[in-house]
Coordinates of C-alpha atoms and ligand atoms in Angstrom, one line a residue:
M32 CA 0.0 0.0 0.1
A33 CA 1.3 3.4 -0.9
E34 CA 2.4 5.7 2.0
F35 CA -0.4 8.3 1.4
E36 CA -2.9 5.4 2.2
N37 CA -1.1 4.6 5.6
N38 CA -1.2 8.0 7.2
V39 CA -4.8 9.3 6.8
A40 CA -6.6 12.0 9.0
F41 CA -10.3 12.2 9.1
I42 CA -12.3 15.3 10.3
G43 CA -15.9 15.3 11.0
L44 CA -17.5 12.0 12.4
G45 CA -21.2 12.9 11.9
A46 CA -24.0 11.0 10.1
M47 CA -21.9 10.6 7.0
G48 CA -18.3 11.0 8.3
Y49 CA -18.5 8.3 10.9
A50 CA -19.4 5.6 8.3
M51 CA -17.0 6.9 5.8
A52 CA -14.0 7.0 8.3
K53 CA -15.0 3.4 9.2
N54 CA -14.5 2.3 5.6
I55 CA -11.1 4.1 5.5
R56 CA -10.1 2.3 8.7
Q57 CA -11.0 -1.1 7.5
K58 CA -9.5 -0.7 4.0
M59 CA -6.2 1.0 4.8
S60 CA -3.2 -1.0 6.0
P61 CA -3.9 -2.5 9.4
T62 CA -0.6 -1.0 10.6
G63 CA -1.4 2.5 9.0
N64 CA -2.5 5.4 11.3
L65 CA -5.9 6.9 11.1
Y66 CA -6.1 10.3 13.0
I67 CA -9.5 11.5 13.8
F68 CA -11.0 14.8 14.9
D69 CA -14.5 16.1 15.6
V70 CA -15.5 19.1 17.8
F71 CA -18.0 16.7 19.5
R72 CA -15.4 14.6 21.5
T73 CA -17.9 11.8 22.2
A74 CA -18.0 10.9 18.5
C75 CA -14.2 10.4 18.5
E76 CA -14.3 8.3 21.6
R77 CA -17.1 6.1 20.1
F78 CA -15.2 5.6 17.0
Y79 CA -11.9 4.9 18.8
H80 CA -13.6 2.2 20.9
E81 CA -15.4 0.6 18.0
M82 CA -12.5 0.7 15.4
Q83 CA -9.3 0.4 17.3
V84 CA -9.4 -3.4 16.9
T85 CA -9.1 -2.8 13.1
G86 CA -5.8 -0.8 13.4
P87 CA -4.4 2.3 15.1
V88 CA -6.9 5.1 15.6
I89 CA -5.5 8.3 17.1
I90 CA -7.7 11.1 18.6
V91 CA -6.1 14.6 17.9
G92 CA -6.9 17.9 19.4
S93 CA -7.3 20.0 16.3
P94 CA -7.4 19.8 12.4
R95 CA -3.9 21.4 12.6
E96 CA -2.6 18.3 14.5
A97 CA -4.5 15.9 12.2
A98 CA -2.8 17.5 9.1
E99 CA 0.5 17.5 10.8
F100 CA 0.7 13.7 10.8
A101 CA -1.2 12.8 7.7
D102 CA -0.3 12.7 4.0
T103 CA -4.1 12.4 3.1
V104 CA -6.7 14.5 4.9
I105 CA -10.5 13.9 4.5
S106 CA -13.1 16.2 5.9
I107 CA -17.0 16.3 6.1
V108 CA -18.4 19.0 8.3
P109 CA -21.9 20.8 8.0
G110 CA -21.3 24.2 6.2
A111 CA -18.9 26.6 4.8
D112 CA -18.1 28.3 8.2
D113 CA -17.2 24.9 9.6
V114 CA -15.0 24.3 6.6
R115 CA -13.3 27.6 7.0
Q116 CA -12.7 26.8 10.7
V117 CA -11.2 23.4 9.9
Y118 CA -8.9 24.8 7.2
L119 CA -8.2 28.5 7.8
D120 CA -8.2 29.0 11.5
A121 CA -4.7 30.7 12.2
V122 CA -4.1 28.6 15.3
T123 CA -6.1 25.3 15.2
G124 CA -6.7 25.1 11.3
I125 CA -4.8 23.0 8.8
I126 CA -3.3 26.3 7.5
A127 CA -1.1 26.4 10.7
A128 CA 0.2 22.9 10.0
R129 CA 3.7 22.0 8.9
R130 CA 4.1 22.7 5.1
N131 CA 3.7 19.6 3.0
P132 CA 3.0 20.3 -0.7
E133 CA 2.6 16.6 -1.3
R134 CA -0.5 16.4 1.1
V135 CA -3.8 15.8 -0.6
L136 CA -7.0 17.1 1.1
L137 CA -10.4 15.8 0.1
E138 CA -13.2 18.2 1.3
C139 CA -16.6 16.3 1.2
S140 CA -19.0 18.8 2.7
T141 CA -21.7 20.5 0.7
I142 CA -20.8 24.1 0.7
D143 CA -20.7 27.0 -2.1
S144 CA -18.1 26.8 -4.8
K145 CA -16.7 30.3 -4.0
S146 CA -15.9 29.4 -0.4
T147 CA -14.1 26.2 -1.5
Q148 CA -12.2 28.1 -4.1
A149 CA -10.9 30.6 -1.5
V150 CA -10.0 27.8 1.0
G151 CA -8.2 25.7 -1.7
E152 CA -6.2 28.7 -3.0
A153 CA -5.2 29.7 0.6
L154 CA -3.9 26.2 1.2
L155 CA -2.0 26.0 -2.2
V156 CA -0.3 29.4 -1.6
G157 CA 0.8 28.3 1.9
K158 CA 2.2 25.0 0.4
L159 CA -0.1 22.9 2.7
G160 CA -1.1 20.6 0.0
T161 CA -3.7 20.2 -2.8
Y162 CA -7.2 20.8 -1.7
V163 CA -10.0 19.3 -3.8
D164 CA -13.8 19.7 -3.5
T165 CA -15.1 16.0 -3.3
P166 CA -18.7 16.3 -2.3
V167 CA -20.5 13.0 -2.1
S168 CA -24.0 11.6 -2.8
G169 CA -25.7 8.5 -1.6
G170 CA -26.6 9.4 1.8
V171 CA -25.9 7.4 5.0
P172 CA -26.7 4.1 3.4
G173 CA -24.1 4.8 0.7
A174 CA -21.6 5.9 3.3
E175 CA -22.1 2.7 5.3
S176 CA -21.9 0.4 2.3
G177 CA -18.9 2.2 0.8
T178 CA -20.8 3.0 -2.4
L179 CA -20.9 6.9 -2.4
S180 CA -20.8 8.8 -5.5
F181 CA -18.0 11.3 -5.6
L182 CA -18.2 14.7 -7.6
I183 CA -14.8 15.7 -8.0
G184 CA -13.5 19.2 -8.6
H185 CA -10.4 18.0 -10.5
G186 CA -9.5 16.6 -13.9
K187 CA -9.7 12.9 -14.7
P188 CA -7.1 10.5 -13.4
S189 CA -4.0 10.2 -15.5
D190 CA -0.6 8.7 -15.2
T191 CA 1.2 12.1 -15.3
N192 CA -1.0 13.6 -12.5
S193 CA -0.3 12.0 -9.2
V194 CA -3.0 14.0 -7.3
S195 CA -5.8 12.6 -9.5
H196 CA -4.5 9.1 -9.0
R197 CA -4.4 9.5 -5.3
L198 CA -7.9 11.1 -5.3
H199 CA -9.3 8.1 -7.1
K200 CA -7.6 5.6 -4.7
V201 CA -8.6 7.3 -1.5
A202 CA -12.2 7.8 -2.8
S203 CA -12.4 4.2 -3.8
M204 CA -12.1 3.2 -0.1
M205 CA -15.5 5.1 0.5
G206 CA -17.3 5.0 -2.9
D207 CA -18.0 3.2 -6.1
P208 CA -15.5 4.2 -8.8
K209 CA -18.3 3.7 -11.4
K210 CA -20.0 6.8 -9.8
F211 CA -16.9 9.0 -9.6
F212 CA -17.3 12.1 -11.8
Y213 CA -14.4 14.3 -12.5
C214 CA -16.0 17.7 -13.0
G215 CA -13.1 19.9 -13.9
G216 CA -11.2 22.5 -11.7
L217 CA -11.6 23.5 -8.0
G218 CA -15.2 24.1 -7.1
A219 CA -16.8 22.2 -10.1
G220 CA -17.6 19.2 -8.0
L221 CA -19.7 21.4 -5.7
A222 CA -21.3 23.1 -8.7
A223 CA -22.6 19.6 -9.8
K224 CA -23.5 18.7 -6.3
I225 CA -25.5 22.0 -5.7
S226 CA -27.5 21.3 -9.0
N227 CA -28.2 17.8 -8.0
N228 CA -29.5 18.7 -4.5
Y229 CA -31.5 21.6 -6.1
L230 CA -33.5 18.8 -7.6
S231 CA -33.5 16.2 -4.9
C232 CA -34.6 18.5 -2.1
S233 CA -37.3 20.1 -4.3
I234 CA -38.5 16.6 -5.5
L235 CA -38.9 15.4 -1.9
L236 CA -41.3 18.1 -1.2
A237 CA -43.2 17.6 -4.3
V238 CA -43.5 13.8 -3.5
A239 CA -44.7 14.7 0.1
E240 CA -47.4 17.1 -1.3
A241 CA -48.5 14.7 -4.0
M242 CA -48.8 11.7 -1.7
A243 CA -50.8 13.9 0.8
I244 CA -53.1 15.1 -1.9
G245 CA -53.7 11.6 -3.4
T246 CA -54.4 10.0 -0.1
R247 CA -56.7 12.7 1.0
L248 CA -58.6 12.1 -2.2
G249 CA -59.1 8.5 -1.2
V250 CA -56.3 6.5 -2.8
D251 CA -54.5 3.9 -0.6
E252 CA -50.9 5.2 0.0
K253 CA -49.1 2.0 -1.0
L254 CA -51.2 1.9 -4.2
L255 CA -50.6 5.6 -4.9
H256 CA -46.8 4.9 -4.7
E257 CA -47.0 2.0 -6.9
V258 CA -48.9 4.0 -9.4
I259 CA -46.3 6.8 -9.3
H260 CA -43.4 4.2 -9.5
H261 CA -45.0 2.9 -12.8
S262 CA -45.9 6.2 -14.2
T263 CA -44.2 9.5 -15.4
G264 CA -43.9 10.8 -11.8
Q265 CA -41.4 8.0 -10.9
N266 CA -38.3 9.2 -9.1
F267 CA -35.6 8.2 -6.7
M268 CA -36.9 10.3 -3.7
A269 CA -40.4 8.5 -4.0
D270 CA -38.8 5.0 -4.2
N271 CA -36.2 5.6 -1.5
V272 CA -36.9 8.5 0.7
Q273 CA -40.7 8.1 0.5
P274 CA -42.0 10.6 3.1
V275 CA -45.2 8.6 4.1
P276 CA -44.4 6.1 6.9
G277 CA -45.0 2.4 6.0
V278 CA -45.0 2.8 2.3
V279 CA -41.3 2.0 1.5
T280 CA -39.8 -0.1 4.3
H281 CA -36.1 1.1 4.0
A282 CA -37.2 4.8 3.8
P283 CA -36.4 6.9 6.9
S284 CA -40.1 7.6 7.4
S285 CA -40.7 3.9 8.1
N286 CA -38.0 4.1 10.7
N287 CA -39.3 7.0 12.7
Y288 CA -37.7 9.5 10.2
R289 CA -34.2 8.3 11.2
L290 CA -31.4 10.3 9.5
G291 CA -30.8 10.4 6.6
F292 CA -30.3 14.1 5.9
K293 CA -31.5 16.5 8.5
T294 CA -34.4 18.8 8.0
Q295 CA -32.1 21.8 8.8
M296 CA -29.7 20.7 6.1
M297 CA -32.4 20.9 3.4
I298 CA -32.3 24.7 4.1
K299 CA -28.6 24.9 3.6
D300 CA -28.6 23.0 0.3
L301 CA -31.7 24.6 -1.1
G302 CA -30.1 28.0 0.0
L303 CA -27.0 27.0 -2.0
G304 CA -29.2 26.2 -5.1
V305 CA -31.1 29.7 -4.8
Q306 CA -27.7 31.4 -4.3
A307 CA -26.1 29.7 -7.3
G308 CA -29.3 30.4 -9.4
Y309 CA -29.0 34.2 -9.0
A310 CA -25.3 34.1 -9.3
T311 CA -25.7 32.5 -12.8
G312 CA -28.8 34.5 -13.9
I313 CA -31.3 31.7 -13.4
T314 CA -34.4 32.5 -11.4
P315 CA -34.5 29.6 -8.9
T316 CA -38.4 29.6 -8.7
I317 CA -38.8 26.0 -7.6
A318 CA -36.0 26.0 -5.0
E319 CA -37.3 29.3 -3.5
A320 CA -40.7 28.0 -3.0
A321 CA -39.5 24.8 -1.4
L322 CA -37.0 26.7 0.8
R323 CA -40.0 28.6 2.3
V324 CA -41.6 25.3 3.3
Y325 CA -38.5 23.7 4.8
E326 CA -37.6 26.9 6.7
K327 CA -41.0 26.5 8.6
A328 CA -40.4 22.6 8.9
A329 CA -36.9 23.3 10.3
V330 CA -38.5 25.0 13.3
D331 CA -41.3 22.4 13.8
P332 CA -40.3 20.0 16.8
R333 CA -41.6 17.1 14.7
C334 CA -38.9 17.7 12.0
I335 CA -36.0 19.1 13.9
D336 CA -33.0 16.8 13.8
R337 CA -35.1 14.1 11.9
D338 CA -34.7 13.2 8.2
G339 CA -35.8 15.9 5.9
S340 CA -38.7 13.7 4.6
S341 CA -40.4 14.5 8.1
V342 CA -41.6 17.6 6.2
Y343 CA -44.6 15.4 5.5
L344 CA -45.5 15.7 9.2
H345 CA -45.3 19.5 8.8
I346 CA -47.4 19.9 5.6
T347 CA -50.1 17.5 6.7
N348 CA -50.7 19.4 9.9
P349 CA -48.8 22.6 9.7
T350 CA -50.1 24.1 13.0
R351 CA -49.6 21.2 15.3
K352 CA -46.4 21.6 17.2
S353 CA -45.9 18.8 19.6
P354 CA -43.5 15.9 18.9
E355 CA -44.8 12.8 17.1
Ligands
NAD531 P1 -23.8 15.9 10.8 O1 -24.3 17.1 11.4 O2 -24.3 14.5 11.0 O3 -22.1 15.8 11.0 C1 -21.2 16.7 10.9 C2 -20.1 16.4 11.9 O4 -19.1 17.5 11.9 C3 -20.6 16.5 13.4 O5 -20.1 15.3 14.1 C4 -20.0 17.8 14.0 O6 -19.7 17.6 15.4 C5 -18.7 18.0 13.1 N1 -18.2 19.4 13.1 C6 -18.9 20.4 12.9 N2 -18.0 21.5 12.9 C7 -16.9 21.0 13.1 C8 -15.5 21.5 13.0 N3 -15.4 22.9 12.9 N4 -14.5 20.7 13.2 C9 -14.6 19.3 13.2 N5 -15.9 18.8 13.3 C10 -16.9 19.6 13.1 O7 -23.8 16.1 9.1 P2 -23.8 15.1 8.0 O8 -25.1 14.7 7.7 O9 -22.7 14.1 8.2 O10 -23.3 16.1 6.8 C11 -22.0 16.6 6.7 C12 -21.9 17.3 5.2 O11 -22.1 16.3 4.3 C13 -22.8 18.4 5.0 O12 -22.2 19.4 4.4 C14 -23.9 17.7 4.3 O13 -24.7 18.6 3.4 C15 -23.2 16.7 3.4 N6 -23.9 15.5 2.9 C16 -24.8 14.8 3.8 C17 -25.5 13.8 3.3 C18 -26.5 13.0 4.3 O14 -27.3 12.3 3.8 N7 -26.4 13.2 5.6 C19 -25.3 13.3 2.0 C20 -24.4 14.0 1.2 C21 -23.7 15.1 1.7

């Protein structure tokens, strides 16, 4: 195994990161070191106790320390402010680590392209390594099974470009190479991700509303889903993130709206879509309308910290505020 796969740092052990880091620990050399950091210390301790049997796991005190030891850094945290804190904080950030132009940093969070470009350029100027936006798709199930899609802000792998080769190898420990998309330069992976999430978040709300309407008109909910599945309304969200409980057994709704993708995160991702729409001269009519609904759902106790498909509970009874 190459040296860069033996010294890896993972930052952000949340719903996605925990499962992604598990795959890294299982697939890297059993003697290689995995350095972990999360502001929520309990997540690091849980990971340490669960995974140290697989190989060395070292909890570090800051992203700077994590990068200090590692040739490869992977991060996945909620938003752009968190990414800036991880990378650019003058004391605890990766920018304060030892210079190492050979270091490769895969940043998997969903944030805006401009922020990622600013972070990547600052690291390059400081000779901290090559930072690439590598947002992921496939949700927690994809993270757990190691079958995530990667949308990569870099050119395709080639024999003459060692960074792309390394990106491909590291991403392969967490994802399915058939679903790796090399989108171009820094920020291009996020541009693709934001476009995709514009659709997936909007479609989820459309599914919730359509299911609510059809069932109120008297159609059985399972039958309605079957009809949609075999008709022109068929879509991934209805089949896998179906908001009506009991219709699709593997959907979060059938498991008490287990995460998933938090309702509050829907606001972030639709907000990114709206922002990108105006920045490119496209009026984001659908995302704006959906954003207004999710903003209300995100303060509804039935939806907070639950999967975003819980928006169904909000739209079917918008005034009721007690937890389900
Ligand atoms: P999460 O809230 O479950 O996890 C984020 C983790 O980052 C938490 O453990 C938190 O303590 C940690 N964190 C926050 N700030 C930090 C900092 N400054 N330094 C270190 N750790 C910090 O979120 P998630 O669902 O895992 O999502 C993470 C990112 O991945 C988001 O940008 C999200 O949009 C994206 N994403 C999520 C999904 C999904 O289905 N959940 C799918 C694709 C992409």
